[in-house]
Amino acid sequence: MSDDIRRRMFNEMEQKFVFDEARNAAYDYADRALERNVFPTDDALADLSRFEEELPKNSGNAMQILQQLHEYGSPATVAQIGGRYFGLVNGGVLPVTLAVRWLTDFWDQNTPLYLSSPIASRLEVITEAWLRDLFYLPESCVAGYVSGSSMATLCGLAAARQRNFERLGWDINSQGFSGAPKLHIVASRQAHGTVNKAIALLGFGTDNVDWVDADEQGRIRVDQVPQLDESSILILQAGNVNSGAFDDFNTLCSRAKKAGAWVHIDGAFGLWAAASKKLNHLTRGIEHADSWSFDGHKTLNTPYDSGVIICRHRDALVKALHAAGAYIVYSEERDGMLHTPEMSRRSRVFELWAALKYLGESGIDELVYGLHERALQFATELQQQGFEILNEVVFNQVLVACGDDQLTTATIAAIQRSGECWVGGTQWQQRSVIRVSVCSWATTAEDITRSVQAFIDARALAQDPAHNQDQ
Ligand SMILES: *Cc1c(COP(=O)(O)O)cnc(C)c1O
């Protein structure tokens, strides 16, 4: 690296002007994000062509890079920190967690080992205990901090695979699948796509799964769950990604426990119901499972890159995920990489810890229950306007239809174009439906009413496209 570039970078570190620039741009963004169109305008999308260029031959200017990103990048974002994004199950962001991310980004901690970051190691242990308390999980549970629920589910099922094979006298790590005894994987046809992905990545093959039908709300049908035994891995769901429905954990976890089967619960956004006094009837029985995957970045509203795997059997998780190398020095303290597939890893526990500490038990309850209340409001107001609500709104998800599939699809497109709010579509019981996910702390009662009006206007446009062209 030339002395010139290095000198400039020392200057950037010392003078802080690039960070001031970033901060000013971020504040400018935050000031507009609550009111702006949720999806980028056509002009903003067209401006993305300004990023098309060859890889620069020479070093650039940090200020110009930031300015370009703010001028043309900020308008081409989806306004997810505002209160009217109801598309993917996302979550907004708690201010304190953003601030913590800024500070801890300066720390630039790599967190595989205690020796690479004592502060991360300590907070991983403390946060693990808090999560156990919050969800009423047993003392033996350990947590791994991963990028999201996709990865957390992969880890949970890897631990299950490890343990179940071990009981059959098979070491999957060294022996692999060739000649292995068969494990019995049981999952709902309504399992999330990332569950199928984990099953595929782990080599089970999705064709070898005992798929079980779901009921009209999207819950696994208890009467259809097959006989389980010590080779079984039963995958359940807290929060169906469409309807928000919860499986019957109480019945199925105790049945699985008696049979010696492993239960994994995909609770990406729904596990947080356990932290709400008025909603924890939905998660009754989860404490009898073996592993749980969930996100910080959805319901809890931390920034992205925050998933958690909790596993009752530390040995199984560590055996499934551990790595060795002459230079890797494990310690008596917590070495995070033993609980995750990654080695180098950003210090994602800081934001999770901050969110829990900031909200506290009562604040988490209020956040989670508030999302439910807003979803109920959405459903009630839409119903009053003649929209059809297709699910029991038990949590934060609302499935909406207006007349036939064609009108529903056209209405979704018109809502998205309006910029007033953003919702996506899905298929539900062979129908095209609008899928609403309320998952940001920033969503107010006014946001819901304003969004309902956007639904009404969009439906009118969809019913009468000619009227649309006249305007
Ligand atoms: C979002 C989601 C996932 C995947 O989580 P990521 O954090 O996006 O990897 C898995 N299961 C359910 C039910 C989800 O809603």
mmCIF file of C-alpha atoms in Angstrom, residues 1 3-22 59-66 106:
data_model
loop_
_atom_site.group_PDB
_atom_site.id
_atom_site.type_symbol
_atom_site.label_atom_id
_atom_site.label_comp_id
_atom_site.label_asym_id
_atom_site.label_seq_id
_atom_site.Cartn_x
_atom_site.Cartn_y
_atom_site.Cartn_z
ATOM 1 C CA MET A 1 0.000 0.000 0.000
ATOM 2 C CA ASP A 3 2.355 5.818 1.734
ATOM 3 C CA ASP A 4 -0.085 8.206 0.150
ATOM 4 C CA ILE A 5 -3.111 6.005 0.784
ATOM 5 C CA ARG A 6 -1.959 5.099 4.241
ATOM 6 C CA ARG A 7 -1.384 8.737 5.132
ATOM 7 C CA ARG A 8 -4.849 9.610 3.922
ATOM 8 C CA MET A 9 -6.367 6.820 5.972
ATOM 9 C CA PHE A 10 -4.585 7.884 9.146
ATOM 10 C CA ASN A 11 -5.902 11.330 8.439
ATOM 11 C CA GLU A 12 -9.443 9.985 8.038
ATOM 12 C CA MET A 13 -9.127 8.196 11.375
ATOM 13 C CA GLU A 14 -7.710 11.246 13.131
ATOM 14 C CA GLN A 15 -9.843 13.974 11.640
ATOM 15 C CA LYS A 16 -13.117 12.023 11.672
ATOM 16 C CA PHE A 17 -14.566 13.992 8.753
ATOM 17 C CA VAL A 18 -15.652 10.820 6.944
ATOM 18 C CA PHE A 19 -17.486 9.708 10.036
ATOM 19 C CA ASP A 20 -19.106 13.106 10.426
ATOM 20 C CA GLU A 21 -20.207 12.858 6.815
ATOM 21 C CA ALA A 22 -21.680 9.409 7.436
ATOM 22 C CA SER A 59 -7.726 4.934 -5.063
ATOM 23 C CA GLY A 60 -10.820 7.076 -4.574
ATOM 24 C CA ASN A 61 -12.037 9.704 -2.177
ATOM 25 C CA ALA A 62 -13.847 8.614 0.962
ATOM 26 C CA MET A 63 -16.074 11.696 1.105
ATOM 27 C CA GLN A 64 -17.156 11.240 -2.478
ATOM 28 C CA ILE A 65 -17.921 7.578 -1.877
ATOM 29 C CA LEU A 66 -20.171 8.457 1.046
ATOM 30 C CA PHE A 106 -15.297 0.984 15.793
#
